[in-house]
Coordinates of C-alpha atoms in Angstrom, one line a residue:
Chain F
X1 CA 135.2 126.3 108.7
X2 CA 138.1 125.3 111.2
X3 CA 137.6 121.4 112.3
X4 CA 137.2 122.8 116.1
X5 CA 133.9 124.3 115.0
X6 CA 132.0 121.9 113.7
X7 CA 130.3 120.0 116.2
X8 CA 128.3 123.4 116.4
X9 CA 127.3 122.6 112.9
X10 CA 126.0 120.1 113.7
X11 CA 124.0 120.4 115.9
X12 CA 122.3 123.0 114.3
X13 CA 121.5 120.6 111.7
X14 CA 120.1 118.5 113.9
X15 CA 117.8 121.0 115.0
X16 CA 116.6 121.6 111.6
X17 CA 115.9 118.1 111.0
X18 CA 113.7 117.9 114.1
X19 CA 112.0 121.1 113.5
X20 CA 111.0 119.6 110.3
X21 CA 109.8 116.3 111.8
X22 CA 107.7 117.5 114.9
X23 CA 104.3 117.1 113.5
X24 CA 105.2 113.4 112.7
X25 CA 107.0 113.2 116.6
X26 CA 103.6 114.4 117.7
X27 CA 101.9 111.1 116.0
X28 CA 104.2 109.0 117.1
X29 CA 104.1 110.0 120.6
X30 CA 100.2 109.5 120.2
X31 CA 100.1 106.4 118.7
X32 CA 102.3 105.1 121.4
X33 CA 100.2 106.2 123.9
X34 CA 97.4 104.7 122.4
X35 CA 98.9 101.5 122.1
X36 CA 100.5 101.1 125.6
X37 CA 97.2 101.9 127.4
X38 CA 95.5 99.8 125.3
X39 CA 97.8 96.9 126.7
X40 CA 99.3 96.1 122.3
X41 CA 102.7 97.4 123.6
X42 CA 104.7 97.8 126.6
X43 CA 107.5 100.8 127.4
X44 CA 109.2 98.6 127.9
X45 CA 109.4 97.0 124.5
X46 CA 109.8 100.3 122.8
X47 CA 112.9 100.8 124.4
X48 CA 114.1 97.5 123.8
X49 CA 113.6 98.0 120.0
X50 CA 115.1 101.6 119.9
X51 CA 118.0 99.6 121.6
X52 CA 118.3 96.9 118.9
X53 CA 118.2 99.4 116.0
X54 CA 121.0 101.3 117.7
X55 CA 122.9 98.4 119.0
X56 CA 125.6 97.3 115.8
X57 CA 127.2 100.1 116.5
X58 CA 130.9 100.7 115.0
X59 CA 133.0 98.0 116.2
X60 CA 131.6 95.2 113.6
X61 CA 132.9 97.7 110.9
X62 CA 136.0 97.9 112.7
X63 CA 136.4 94.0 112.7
X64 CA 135.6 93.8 109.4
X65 CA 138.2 96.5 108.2
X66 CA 140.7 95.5 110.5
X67 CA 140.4 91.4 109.0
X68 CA 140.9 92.9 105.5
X69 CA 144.2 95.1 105.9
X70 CA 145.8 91.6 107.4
X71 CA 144.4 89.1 105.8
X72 CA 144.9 89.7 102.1
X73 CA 142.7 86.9 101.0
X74 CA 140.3 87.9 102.7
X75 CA 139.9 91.6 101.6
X76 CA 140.3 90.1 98.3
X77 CA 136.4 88.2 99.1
X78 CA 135.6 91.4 100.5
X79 CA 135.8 93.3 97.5
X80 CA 134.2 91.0 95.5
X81 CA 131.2 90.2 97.0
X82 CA 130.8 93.1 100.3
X83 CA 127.9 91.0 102.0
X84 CA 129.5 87.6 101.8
X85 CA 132.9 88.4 103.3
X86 CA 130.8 90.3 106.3
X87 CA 128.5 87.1 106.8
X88 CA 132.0 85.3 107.0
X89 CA 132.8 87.5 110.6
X90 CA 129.5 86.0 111.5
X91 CA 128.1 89.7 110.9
X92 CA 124.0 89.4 110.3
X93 CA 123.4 91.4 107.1
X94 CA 120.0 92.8 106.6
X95 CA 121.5 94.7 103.6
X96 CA 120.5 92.7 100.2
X97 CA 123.9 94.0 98.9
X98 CA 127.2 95.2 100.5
X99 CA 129.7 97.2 97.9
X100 CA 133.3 97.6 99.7
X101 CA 135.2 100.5 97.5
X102 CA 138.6 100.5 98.4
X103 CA 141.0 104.2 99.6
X104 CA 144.4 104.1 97.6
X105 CA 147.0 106.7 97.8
X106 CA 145.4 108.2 94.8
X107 CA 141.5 107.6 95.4
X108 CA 139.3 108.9 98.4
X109 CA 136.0 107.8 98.7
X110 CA 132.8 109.1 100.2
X111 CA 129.6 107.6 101.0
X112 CA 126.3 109.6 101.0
X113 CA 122.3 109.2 100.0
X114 CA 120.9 112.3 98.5
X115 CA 117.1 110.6 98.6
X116 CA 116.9 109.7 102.3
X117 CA 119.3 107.8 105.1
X118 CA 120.3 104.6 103.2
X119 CA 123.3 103.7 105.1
X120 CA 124.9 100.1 105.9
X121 CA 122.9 99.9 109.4
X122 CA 123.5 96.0 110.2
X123 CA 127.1 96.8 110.4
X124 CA 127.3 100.7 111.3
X125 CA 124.2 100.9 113.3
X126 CA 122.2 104.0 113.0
X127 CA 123.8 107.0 110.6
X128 CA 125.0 110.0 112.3
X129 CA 122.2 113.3 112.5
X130 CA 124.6 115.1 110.0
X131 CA 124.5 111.9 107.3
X132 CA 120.4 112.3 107.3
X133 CA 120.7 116.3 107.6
X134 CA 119.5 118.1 104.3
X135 CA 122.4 120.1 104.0
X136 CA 125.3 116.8 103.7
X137 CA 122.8 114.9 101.5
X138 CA 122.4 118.2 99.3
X139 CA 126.3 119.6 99.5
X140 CA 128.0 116.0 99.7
X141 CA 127.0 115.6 96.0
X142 CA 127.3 119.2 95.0
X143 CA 130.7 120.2 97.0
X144 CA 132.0 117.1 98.3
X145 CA 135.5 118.2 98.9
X146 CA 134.5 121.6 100.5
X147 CA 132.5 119.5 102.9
X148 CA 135.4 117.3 103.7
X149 CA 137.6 120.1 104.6
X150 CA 134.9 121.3 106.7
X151 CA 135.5 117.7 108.4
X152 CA 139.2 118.5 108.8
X153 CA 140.1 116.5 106.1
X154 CA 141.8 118.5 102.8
X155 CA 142.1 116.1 100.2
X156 CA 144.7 117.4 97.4
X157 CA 143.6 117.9 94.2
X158 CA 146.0 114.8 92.8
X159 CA 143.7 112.6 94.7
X160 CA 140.6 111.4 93.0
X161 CA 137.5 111.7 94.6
X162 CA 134.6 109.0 93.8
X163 CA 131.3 110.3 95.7
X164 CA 129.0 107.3 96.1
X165 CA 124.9 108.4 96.1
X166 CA 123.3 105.0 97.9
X167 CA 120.1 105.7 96.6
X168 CA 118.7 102.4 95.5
X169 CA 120.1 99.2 96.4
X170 CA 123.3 99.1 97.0
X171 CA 124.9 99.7 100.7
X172 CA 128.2 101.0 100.6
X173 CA 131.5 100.8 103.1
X174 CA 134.8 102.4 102.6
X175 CA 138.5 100.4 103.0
X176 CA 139.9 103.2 104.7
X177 CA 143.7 102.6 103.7
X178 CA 145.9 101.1 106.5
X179 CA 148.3 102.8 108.9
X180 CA 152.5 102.3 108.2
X181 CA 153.3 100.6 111.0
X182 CA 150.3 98.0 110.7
X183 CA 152.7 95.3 111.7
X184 CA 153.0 96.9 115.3
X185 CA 149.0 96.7 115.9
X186 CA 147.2 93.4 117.6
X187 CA 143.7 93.5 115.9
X188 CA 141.9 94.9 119.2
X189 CA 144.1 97.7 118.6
X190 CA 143.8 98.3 115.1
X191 CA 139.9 98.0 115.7
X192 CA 140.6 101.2 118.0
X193 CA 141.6 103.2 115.4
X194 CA 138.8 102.8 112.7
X195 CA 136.3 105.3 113.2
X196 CA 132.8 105.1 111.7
X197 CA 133.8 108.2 110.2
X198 CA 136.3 107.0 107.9
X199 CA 133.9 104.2 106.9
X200 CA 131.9 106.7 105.7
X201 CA 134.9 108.5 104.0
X202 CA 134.5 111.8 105.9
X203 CA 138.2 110.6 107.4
X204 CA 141.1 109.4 105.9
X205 CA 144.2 108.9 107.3
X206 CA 144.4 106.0 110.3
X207 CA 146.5 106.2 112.8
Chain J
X1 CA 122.0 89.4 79.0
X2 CA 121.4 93.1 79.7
X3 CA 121.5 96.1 77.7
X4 CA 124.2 97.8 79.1
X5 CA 128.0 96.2 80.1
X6 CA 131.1 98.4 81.6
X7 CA 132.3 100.7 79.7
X8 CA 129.0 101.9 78.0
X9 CA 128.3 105.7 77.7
X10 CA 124.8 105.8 79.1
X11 CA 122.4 109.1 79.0
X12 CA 120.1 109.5 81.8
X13 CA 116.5 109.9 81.0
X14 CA 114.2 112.7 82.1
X15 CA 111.1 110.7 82.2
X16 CA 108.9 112.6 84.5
X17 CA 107.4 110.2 86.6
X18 CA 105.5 111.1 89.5
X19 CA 105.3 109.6 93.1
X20 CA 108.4 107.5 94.2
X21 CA 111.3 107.7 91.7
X22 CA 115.0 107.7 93.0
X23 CA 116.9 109.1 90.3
X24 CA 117.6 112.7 91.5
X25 CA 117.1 115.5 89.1
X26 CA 120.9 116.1 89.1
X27 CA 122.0 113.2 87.1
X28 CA 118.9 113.5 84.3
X29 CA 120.3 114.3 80.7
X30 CA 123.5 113.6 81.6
X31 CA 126.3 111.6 80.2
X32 CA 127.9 108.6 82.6
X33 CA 129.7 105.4 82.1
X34 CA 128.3 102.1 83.6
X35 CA 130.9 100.9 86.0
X36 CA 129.0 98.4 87.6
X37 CA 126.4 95.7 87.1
X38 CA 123.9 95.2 90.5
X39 CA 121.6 92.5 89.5
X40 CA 118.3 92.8 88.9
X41 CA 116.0 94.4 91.5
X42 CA 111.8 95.1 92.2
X43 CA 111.3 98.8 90.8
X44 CA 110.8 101.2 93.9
X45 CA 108.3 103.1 91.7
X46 CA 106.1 100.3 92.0
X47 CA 107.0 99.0 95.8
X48 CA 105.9 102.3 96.7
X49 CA 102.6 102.1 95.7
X50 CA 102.2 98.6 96.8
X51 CA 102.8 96.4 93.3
X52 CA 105.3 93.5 94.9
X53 CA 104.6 91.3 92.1
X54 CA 105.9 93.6 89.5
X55 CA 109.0 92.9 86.8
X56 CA 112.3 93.0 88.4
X57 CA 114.5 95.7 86.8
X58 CA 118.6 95.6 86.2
X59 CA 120.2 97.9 88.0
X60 CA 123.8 99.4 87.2
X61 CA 126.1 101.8 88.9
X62 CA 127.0 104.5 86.5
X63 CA 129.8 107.4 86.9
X64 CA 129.8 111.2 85.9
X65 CA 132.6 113.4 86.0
X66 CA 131.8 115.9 88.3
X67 CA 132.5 119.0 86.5
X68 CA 129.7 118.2 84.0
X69 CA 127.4 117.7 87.0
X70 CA 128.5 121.0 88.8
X71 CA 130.3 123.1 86.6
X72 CA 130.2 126.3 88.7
X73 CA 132.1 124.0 91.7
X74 CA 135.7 123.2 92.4
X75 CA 136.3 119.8 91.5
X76 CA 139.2 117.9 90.3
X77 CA 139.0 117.0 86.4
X78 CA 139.3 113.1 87.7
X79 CA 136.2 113.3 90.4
X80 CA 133.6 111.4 89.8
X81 CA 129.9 110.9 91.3
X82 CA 128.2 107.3 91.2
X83 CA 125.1 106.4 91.6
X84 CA 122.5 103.5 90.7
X85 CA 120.4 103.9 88.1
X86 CA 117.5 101.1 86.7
X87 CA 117.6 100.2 83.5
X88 CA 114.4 102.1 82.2
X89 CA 115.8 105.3 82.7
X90 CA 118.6 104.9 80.7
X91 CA 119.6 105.3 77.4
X92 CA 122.6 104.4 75.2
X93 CA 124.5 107.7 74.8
X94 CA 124.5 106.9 70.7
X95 CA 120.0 107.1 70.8
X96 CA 119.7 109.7 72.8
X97 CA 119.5 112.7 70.1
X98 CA 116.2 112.9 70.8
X99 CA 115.4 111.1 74.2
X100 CA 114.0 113.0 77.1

């Protein structure tokens, strides 16, 4: 599948997961109704909590990527122990443990839960609809490296692949590997450049 | 002390268990090495059903060459697929003759 097509994908899968999830939309929608004329909850409040689970968002992965490809000593403590050397960049972690693996020139890795969503949420916000979609959970296992060419991203065969299935504790980030010219790049600027993608591992190359 | 440290050859067990489990049928009777040690953890089988004060289980990350795990996909001899697993679903490789 070219790169330029798959945004159609995906949103095909998204319509499959919400075809499969209307009869529970229906009780929620209920329930809320319930509640809000009963005076328990406000609109209001809804959207403020819809808000706060979506609000991490990218950037504090970005920060905390872009502190570890120029501060040695610091990725060092991030490899080590993921959730500590987060907390450091004053980054709440709800996770109960953070596992950085680390892209080398001859080692890719990807991130995926084959049992439901489990994804690094205090630091990435919500997953993407294509990370919670049957068919990446199923085929991100099964054919990882088909599915990252269908991301645009062929990985050669020289390069080992090390597919990470979050489904129990752990909560996983990827060190994407830095770009050449690092030295040219302030921090805002290097934060720029790291997608949530590659901290997922469905990108590689930065820059 | 646990009964598993890096480098083990671990089998996974097929224990059948109903209700909440989260070891996916694809890694069950097969062959991994334990890469990783997690701590010790509250088994989901039980959280699920609403037991909080149940014993905490050790957790370790194990890894499987993918070609044993898909054969019938293209996969580079060195790729390699890790996951969690708790401790009572696995077994060392040299018992498992006639494990599950």
């Amino acid at each position: 599948m070219p790169h330029d097509h798959h945004h159609e994908e995906h949103e095909a899968l998204i319509i499959e997961d919400e075809a499969g999830n209307i009869e529970a939309q229906i009780i929620v929608d209920a329930l809320q109704e319930v509640l809000i004329s009963k005076g328990l909850l406000t609109a209001h409040e809804v959207t403020a909590a819809i808000a706060k689970l979506e609000s991490p968002g990218i950037h504090l992965g970005a920060k905390v990527v872009a502190k570890a490809w120029t501060d040695p000593a610091y990725k060092q403590r991030l490899l080590q122990d993921g959730r500590a050397a987060v907390q450091e960049l004053d980054i709440p972690v709800t996770e109960a443990r953070i596992i950085v693996v680390e892209n080398t020139p001859v080692r890719h890795n990807l991130i995926t839960c084959t049992l439901c969503s489990c994804y690094p949420r205090s630091i990435l916000g919500q997953p993407p609809s294509w990370y919670i979609s049957k068919a990446y959970r199923a085929r991100s296992v099964r054919e990882p490296r088909r599915v990252l060419a269908e991301f645009g991203l062929d990985l050669p065969m020289e390069v080992q692949l090390d597919v990470h299935d979050s489904n129990a504790d752990m909560r996983y980030l990827v060190l994407p590997e830095p770009p050449t010219d690092l030295a040219s790049y302030g921090s805002a600027g290097l934060e720029a450049m790291i997608s949530r993608d590659h901290l997922i591992g469905v990108a590689r190359r930065v820059g | 002390m646990t009964r598993f440290c890096e480098g083990d050859l671990v089998r996974v067990l097929a224990l059948g268990k109903a209700g909440h489990v989260r070891i996916p049928h694809y890694v069950r009777q097969r062959t991994g090495e334990v890469v990783g040690y997690c701590g010790t953890y509250l088994n989901p089988e039980d959280l699920a059903v609403g037991i909080t004060g149940g014993k905490a289980v050790d957790l370790y990350r194990v890894a499987f060459a993918q070609p044993t795990l898909w054969p019938d996909e293209v996969h580079a001899a060195h790729d390699r697929l890790i996951i969690e697993i708790y401790d009572p679903w696995l077994a060392p490789l040299s018992e498992t003759s006639n494990a599950p």
